[in-house]
């Protein structure tokens, strides 16, 4: 390409112009930079924190305040770090107010310290005492006051009241300013009324109506007669427990698919009442189907332990029966020497047939031994008192069934509010540690009683008892009873593990004054003592021995009393050895509804005393639960006393009537002097009773139940003889009905009975009442 001369000239001029402009711009930029640089350097030098001053700190050291800052002297005034420093000081809880500002090159920190709590008080609290509230809150005297902690404590106090059923409670904290930046903190409590459960509803229940389910749960609807219980106040923990109670009830009655879908508690706007709704899904009801037993242990056959398998096909499914069977099979295998057994119930649910088939597989369990037993929580009670109730010892093969029974034995001591047994891994895979945690309760009692019975008349009672003397498990008691017809004072002591063996030994010292004027025209005074000891032969059979020595005196014999009673006037020394065998298979010793018991007693008198006789007696009882609230019971007993080389004295004979055969007065049947109507007692007796306890259709918590009964029996002498004595030994019987009320002030029993088979000389009564209480 060829360029002209003019073109070359134009290119040269453009190039020179661009160079001039570039140099001009560069010069101007350099001049600006040189002018700004000194100012920037000066600004950087003057934007550093030269000092940090603290104002308002009196109790807190200034250096402590500086330690919470995120900036230091020499740092720049960074707004972000200064803001974080402000938050850091607030988070300490030491200050009510904090401000940071810049004065020249100085960062000024101004603080207002939180006051120190001088005293904490509570006002308006009647239901919960000051000590319990003080233990619940986190703030204490001589602690820094903070609003956040006060609010947390207010919430704690409200929660504590809500647990006791008072959801209308309000708590207002008040501050009283004191000199030297101190305050008194006062919590003003308005407890409000109890938040009661007005209504409980169930949704989804078809097989059981609301009344049936209400009987199963602990929470109750408010009623006037529930003034001595808190079950009608709302408690969320109790609602959770009610869900479990409903589940157990349905599983016990064959509803294996049962679920509680929800439990909703609605509080009224005035916070005075709750409406609770349980939504349930019952599911299908099942029966037991095929029940099989498989033993997968060497030399152990299924038939060797099949006697422990008591489930029958066709019965309604019951989860508790399954659990009991597992325990029974484990125990049966253990009795045959198989300590390491694992019994698993494999369930096959056949929904179409409505049956649950169960195969109990008995396999060898892991070989685990008890390495150590740890006991904690016992302050007064000695370790050995708890350890001796264990059916397991350190080094024994671990046995879950024995561990459960050990738990029950410790609870039965009645020394502890709570007993918890847990298992933890030991130092090796084949070792286990058993941890026992207990919470002690008061075992001493002071009792004052009052009551009335047809046999004894009006009575009062005073007693002092300690069931865990010095933490050794010993029982010591003194009791005084005064009634219209009898006065008695006795001192008793029991050592439940005499000589560190499972032998209960003790003694009783007593004095009794009895007024028998109405039945036999004499008074009797007895002073005596017993030595006794007993021990278990098996888990259900117990044997006891006793020695009795007493001095009795018959006095104040009426002038017109029977000649046979007048002949007994004077003193008698009794020296006697006694023996008892007691077999007990009842499900409860206090309120049995199933099972039976049998007792045999023998007494031999004549070891240096004035009386010489052999007395034998047997009695037994049986309980059967017909349905919920319906319990049938039957009792029978007999006794025979035989003189050894002499006639049996009147004081030692049997007297029957009253409680034994209702419808007859105390000592109302048997041999009698027709000229005076005095009861003379007998040498052979028998009695029996059949009773049906029935519900009255009233709420269970009222404690009212009815009963229908029939009693029968007789009393006679072996060789009847004497002037004006009637003694035919004929059968007597009665029928009747009664009411039992487990009232807040003690049990009350009212029986109405009519003698249907009697003799003309018998003494009868229509009504018998017994009531009493201890405070």
PDB file of C-alpha atoms in Angstrom, residues 319-478:
ATOM      1  CA  UNK A 319     -51.184 -58.617  77.956  1.00  0.00           C
ATOM      2  CA  UNK A 320     -50.625 -58.993  81.713  1.00  0.00           C
ATOM      3  CA  UNK A 321     -51.268 -62.723  81.384  1.00  0.00           C
ATOM      4  CA  UNK A 322     -48.541 -62.918  78.740  1.00  0.00           C
ATOM      5  CA  UNK A 323     -46.077 -61.067  81.015  1.00  0.00           C
ATOM      6  CA  UNK A 324     -46.961 -63.331  83.947  1.00  0.00           C
ATOM      7  CA  UNK A 325     -46.434 -66.400  81.783  1.00  0.00           C
ATOM      8  CA  UNK A 326     -42.971 -65.214  80.707  1.00  0.00           C
ATOM      9  CA  UNK A 327     -42.015 -64.751  84.346  1.00  0.00           C
ATOM     10  CA  UNK A 328     -43.486 -68.132  85.342  1.00  0.00           C
ATOM     11  CA  UNK A 329     -41.602 -69.954  82.565  1.00  0.00           C
ATOM     12  CA  UNK A 330     -38.358 -68.202  83.539  1.00  0.00           C
ATOM     13  CA  UNK A 331     -38.832 -69.213  87.153  1.00  0.00           C
ATOM     14  CA  UNK A 332     -39.756 -72.797  86.257  1.00  0.00           C
ATOM     15  CA  UNK A 333     -36.625 -73.174  84.126  1.00  0.00           C
ATOM     16  CA  UNK A 334     -34.536 -71.593  86.868  1.00  0.00           C
ATOM     17  CA  UNK A 335     -35.856 -74.102  89.401  1.00  0.00           C
ATOM     18  CA  UNK A 336     -34.546 -76.854  87.138  1.00  0.00           C
ATOM     19  CA  UNK A 337     -31.078 -75.338  87.151  1.00  0.00           C
ATOM     20  CA  UNK A 338     -31.212 -73.233  83.976  1.00  0.00           C
ATOM     21  CA  UNK A 339     -30.103 -69.849  85.257  1.00  0.00           C
ATOM     22  CA  UNK A 340     -29.521 -68.212  81.880  1.00  0.00           C
ATOM     23  CA  UNK A 341     -32.880 -68.318  80.156  1.00  0.00           C
ATOM     24  CA  UNK A 342     -34.468 -65.962  77.671  1.00  0.00           C
ATOM     25  CA  UNK A 343     -38.222 -66.447  77.172  1.00  0.00           C
ATOM     26  CA  UNK A 344     -39.631 -64.648  74.156  1.00  0.00           C
ATOM     27  CA  UNK A 345     -43.341 -64.599  73.245  1.00  0.00           C
ATOM     28  CA  UNK A 346     -43.586 -64.591  69.447  1.00  0.00           C
ATOM     29  CA  UNK A 347     -46.963 -63.118  68.551  1.00  0.00           C
ATOM     30  CA  UNK A 348     -48.812 -63.961  65.355  1.00  0.00           C
ATOM     31  CA  UNK A 349     -51.856 -61.742  64.977  1.00  0.00           C
ATOM     32  CA  UNK A 350     -54.617 -63.334  62.886  1.00  0.00           C
ATOM     33  CA  UNK A 351     -56.927 -60.362  62.355  1.00  0.00           C
ATOM     34  CA  UNK A 352     -59.466 -62.203  60.215  1.00  0.00           C
ATOM     35  CA  UNK A 353     -59.962 -64.919  62.831  1.00  0.00           C
ATOM     36  CA  UNK A 354     -59.772 -62.421  65.692  1.00  0.00           C
ATOM     37  CA  UNK A 355     -57.048 -64.457  67.376  1.00  0.00           C
ATOM     38  CA  UNK A 356     -53.517 -63.937  68.587  1.00  0.00           C
ATOM     39  CA  UNK A 357     -51.336 -67.024  68.356  1.00  0.00           C
ATOM     40  CA  UNK A 358     -48.366 -67.048  70.709  1.00  0.00           C
ATOM     41  CA  UNK A 359     -45.322 -69.260  70.709  1.00  0.00           C
ATOM     42  CA  UNK A 360     -43.177 -68.998  73.829  1.00  0.00           C
ATOM     43  CA  UNK A 361     -39.585 -69.730  72.838  1.00  0.00           C
ATOM     44  CA  UNK A 362     -37.273 -70.685  75.673  1.00  0.00           C
ATOM     45  CA  UNK A 363     -33.681 -70.156  74.655  1.00  0.00           C
ATOM     46  CA  UNK A 364     -30.364 -69.835  76.371  1.00  0.00           C
ATOM     47  CA  UNK A 365     -29.834 -66.246  77.392  1.00  0.00           C
ATOM     48  CA  UNK A 366     -26.548 -64.432  77.690  1.00  0.00           C
ATOM     49  CA  UNK A 367     -24.409 -65.648  80.562  1.00  0.00           C
ATOM     50  CA  UNK A 368     -24.364 -62.564  82.758  1.00  0.00           C
ATOM     51  CA  UNK A 369     -23.372 -62.393  86.408  1.00  0.00           C
ATOM     52  CA  UNK A 370     -24.043 -59.706  88.978  1.00  0.00           C
ATOM     53  CA  UNK A 371     -20.754 -57.885  89.443  1.00  0.00           C
ATOM     54  CA  UNK A 372     -21.865 -55.287  91.969  1.00  0.00           C
ATOM     55  CA  UNK A 373     -24.979 -53.919  93.682  1.00  0.00           C
ATOM     56  CA  UNK A 374     -24.879 -50.171  94.338  1.00  0.00           C
ATOM     57  CA  UNK A 375     -27.293 -48.609  96.848  1.00  0.00           C
ATOM     58  CA  UNK A 376     -27.795 -44.830  96.851  1.00  0.00           C
ATOM     59  CA  UNK A 377     -30.251 -42.358  98.341  1.00  0.00           C
ATOM     60  CA  UNK A 378     -30.533 -43.989 101.769  1.00  0.00           C
ATOM     61  CA  UNK A 379     -29.657 -41.467 104.471  1.00  0.00           C
ATOM     62  CA  UNK A 380     -31.026 -43.158 107.603  1.00  0.00           C
ATOM     63  CA  UNK A 381     -31.558 -46.713 106.426  1.00  0.00           C
ATOM     64  CA  UNK A 382     -28.498 -48.945 106.585  1.00  0.00           C
ATOM     65  CA  UNK A 383     -27.320 -50.578 103.370  1.00  0.00           C
ATOM     66  CA  UNK A 384     -27.780 -54.056 104.786  1.00  0.00           C
ATOM     67  CA  UNK A 385     -31.501 -53.446 105.391  1.00  0.00           C
ATOM     68  CA  UNK A 386     -31.919 -52.968 101.639  1.00  0.00           C
ATOM     69  CA  UNK A 387     -29.431 -55.590 100.497  1.00  0.00           C
ATOM     70  CA  UNK A 388     -30.985 -58.388 102.535  1.00  0.00           C
ATOM     71  CA  UNK A 389     -34.211 -57.996 100.548  1.00  0.00           C
ATOM     72  CA  UNK A 390     -32.368 -58.938  97.357  1.00  0.00           C
ATOM     73  CA  UNK A 391     -32.890 -62.410  95.975  1.00  0.00           C
ATOM     74  CA  UNK A 392     -29.645 -61.858  94.061  1.00  0.00           C
ATOM     75  CA  UNK A 393     -26.170 -61.510  95.518  1.00  0.00           C
ATOM     76  CA  UNK A 394     -22.967 -60.231  93.980  1.00  0.00           C
ATOM     77  CA  UNK A 395     -21.504 -63.079  91.927  1.00  0.00           C
ATOM     78  CA  UNK A 396     -24.874 -64.736  91.253  1.00  0.00           C
ATOM     79  CA  UNK A 397     -26.205 -65.365  87.776  1.00  0.00           C
ATOM     80  CA  UNK A 398     -28.310 -62.426  86.689  1.00  0.00           C
ATOM     81  CA  UNK A 399     -32.037 -63.200  86.811  1.00  0.00           C
ATOM     82  CA  UNK A 400     -34.595 -60.610  85.709  1.00  0.00           C
ATOM     83  CA  UNK A 401     -37.460 -62.339  87.529  1.00  0.00           C
ATOM     84  CA  UNK A 402     -35.555 -62.323  90.816  1.00  0.00           C
ATOM     85  CA  UNK A 403     -34.648 -58.693  90.236  1.00  0.00           C
ATOM     86  CA  UNK A 404     -38.341 -57.774  89.852  1.00  0.00           C
ATOM     87  CA  UNK A 405     -39.267 -59.651  93.017  1.00  0.00           C
ATOM     88  CA  UNK A 406     -36.391 -57.940  94.834  1.00  0.00           C
ATOM     89  CA  UNK A 407     -37.833 -54.598  93.768  1.00  0.00           C
ATOM     90  CA  UNK A 408     -41.209 -55.620  95.206  1.00  0.00           C
ATOM     91  CA  UNK A 409     -39.633 -56.772  98.480  1.00  0.00           C
ATOM     92  CA  UNK A 410     -37.853 -53.441  98.936  1.00  0.00           C
ATOM     93  CA  UNK A 411     -41.087 -51.538  98.230  1.00  0.00           C
ATOM     94  CA  UNK A 412     -42.942 -53.759 100.732  1.00  0.00           C
ATOM     95  CA  UNK A 413     -40.619 -52.509 103.475  1.00  0.00           C
ATOM     96  CA  UNK A 414     -42.626 -49.270 103.257  1.00  0.00           C
ATOM     97  CA  UNK A 415     -39.537 -47.270 104.213  1.00  0.00           C
ATOM     98  CA  UNK A 416     -39.166 -45.441 100.913  1.00  0.00           C
ATOM     99  CA  UNK A 417     -41.149 -42.957  98.874  1.00  0.00           C
ATOM    100  CA  UNK A 418     -39.572 -44.214  95.660  1.00  0.00           C
ATOM    101  CA  UNK A 419     -37.527 -47.282  94.694  1.00  0.00           C
ATOM    102  CA  UNK A 420     -35.704 -47.516  91.377  1.00  0.00           C
ATOM    103  CA  UNK A 421     -33.706 -50.543  90.186  1.00  0.00           C
ATOM    104  CA  UNK A 422     -31.672 -50.215  87.014  1.00  0.00           C
ATOM    105  CA  UNK A 423     -29.144 -52.430  85.260  1.00  0.00           C
ATOM    106  CA  UNK A 424     -25.861 -51.119  83.854  1.00  0.00           C
ATOM    107  CA  UNK A 425     -22.986 -52.849  81.996  1.00  0.00           C
ATOM    108  CA  UNK A 426     -20.154 -54.123  84.162  1.00  0.00           C
ATOM    109  CA  UNK A 427     -16.420 -54.182  83.585  1.00  0.00           C
ATOM    110  CA  UNK A 428     -16.795 -57.124  81.198  1.00  0.00           C
ATOM    111  CA  UNK A 429     -19.458 -58.240  78.695  1.00  0.00           C
ATOM    112  CA  UNK A 430     -20.590 -61.039  81.018  1.00  0.00           C
ATOM    113  CA  UNK A 431     -21.009 -58.795  84.055  1.00  0.00           C
ATOM    114  CA  UNK A 432     -23.810 -56.459  85.094  1.00  0.00           C
ATOM    115  CA  UNK A 433     -24.118 -53.798  87.760  1.00  0.00           C
ATOM    116  CA  UNK A 434     -27.415 -53.334  89.602  1.00  0.00           C
ATOM    117  CA  UNK A 435     -28.061 -49.784  90.790  1.00  0.00           C
ATOM    118  CA  UNK A 436     -30.624 -49.225  93.530  1.00  0.00           C
ATOM    119  CA  UNK A 437     -31.813 -45.671  94.133  1.00  0.00           C
ATOM    120  CA  UNK A 438     -34.229 -44.994  96.975  1.00  0.00           C
ATOM    121  CA  UNK A 439     -35.939 -41.939  98.377  1.00  0.00           C
ATOM    122  CA  UNK A 440     -36.662 -42.254 102.064  1.00  0.00           C
ATOM    123  CA  UNK A 441     -39.890 -41.227 103.764  1.00  0.00           C
ATOM    124  CA  UNK A 442     -40.935 -40.817 107.361  1.00  0.00           C
ATOM    125  CA  UNK A 443     -41.331 -44.153 109.149  1.00  0.00           C
ATOM    126  CA  UNK A 444     -42.329 -42.805 112.553  1.00  0.00           C
ATOM    127  CA  UNK A 445     -45.954 -42.224 113.391  1.00  0.00           C
ATOM    128  CA  UNK A 446     -48.011 -40.722 116.152  1.00  0.00           C
ATOM    129  CA  UNK A 447     -51.588 -41.942 116.019  1.00  0.00           C
ATOM    130  CA  UNK A 448     -54.693 -40.817 117.827  1.00  0.00           C
ATOM    131  CA  UNK A 449     -57.825 -42.787 117.112  1.00  0.00           C
ATOM    132  CA  UNK A 450     -61.511 -42.672 117.866  1.00  0.00           C
ATOM    133  CA  UNK A 451     -64.352 -44.953 116.947  1.00  0.00           C
ATOM    134  CA  UNK A 452     -67.172 -47.220 117.954  1.00  0.00           C
ATOM    135  CA  UNK A 453     -67.890 -50.924 117.686  1.00  0.00           C
ATOM    136  CA  UNK A 454     -70.773 -52.997 118.871  1.00  0.00           C
ATOM    137  CA  UNK A 455     -68.364 -55.346 120.661  1.00  0.00           C
ATOM    138  CA  UNK A 456     -66.303 -52.744 122.540  1.00  0.00           C
ATOM    139  CA  UNK A 457     -68.450 -49.602 122.501  1.00  0.00           C
ATOM    140  CA  UNK A 458     -66.958 -46.148 122.074  1.00  0.00           C
ATOM    141  CA  UNK A 459     -63.173 -46.187 121.967  1.00  0.00           C
ATOM    142  CA  UNK A 460     -60.135 -43.939 121.774  1.00  0.00           C
ATOM    143  CA  UNK A 461     -56.616 -44.969 120.906  1.00  0.00           C
ATOM    144  CA  UNK A 462     -53.153 -43.431 121.215  1.00  0.00           C
ATOM    145  CA  UNK A 463     -50.025 -44.934 119.724  1.00  0.00           C
ATOM    146  CA  UNK A 464     -46.395 -44.186 118.948  1.00  0.00           C
ATOM    147  CA  UNK A 465     -44.532 -46.330 116.441  1.00  0.00           C
ATOM    148  CA  UNK A 466     -41.215 -46.362 114.595  1.00  0.00           C
ATOM    149  CA  UNK A 467     -41.024 -48.935 111.804  1.00  0.00           C
ATOM    150  CA  UNK A 468     -37.367 -48.317 110.943  1.00  0.00           C
ATOM    151  CA  UNK A 469     -35.704 -47.861 114.306  1.00  0.00           C
ATOM    152  CA  UNK A 470     -32.223 -46.317 113.948  1.00  0.00           C
ATOM    153  CA  UNK A 471     -32.305 -47.235 110.252  1.00  0.00           C
ATOM    154  CA  UNK A 472     -32.027 -50.941 111.094  1.00  0.00           C
ATOM    155  CA  UNK A 473     -35.493 -51.942 109.918  1.00  0.00           C
ATOM    156  CA  UNK A 474     -36.638 -52.750 113.446  1.00  0.00           C
ATOM    157  CA  UNK A 475     -40.222 -52.093 114.529  1.00  0.00           C
ATOM    158  CA  UNK A 476     -40.955 -50.550 117.936  1.00  0.00           C
ATOM    159  CA  UNK A 477     -44.401 -49.471 119.069  1.00  0.00           C
ATOM    160  CA  UNK A 478     -46.408 -48.480 122.114  1.00  0.00           C
TER     161      UNK A 478
END
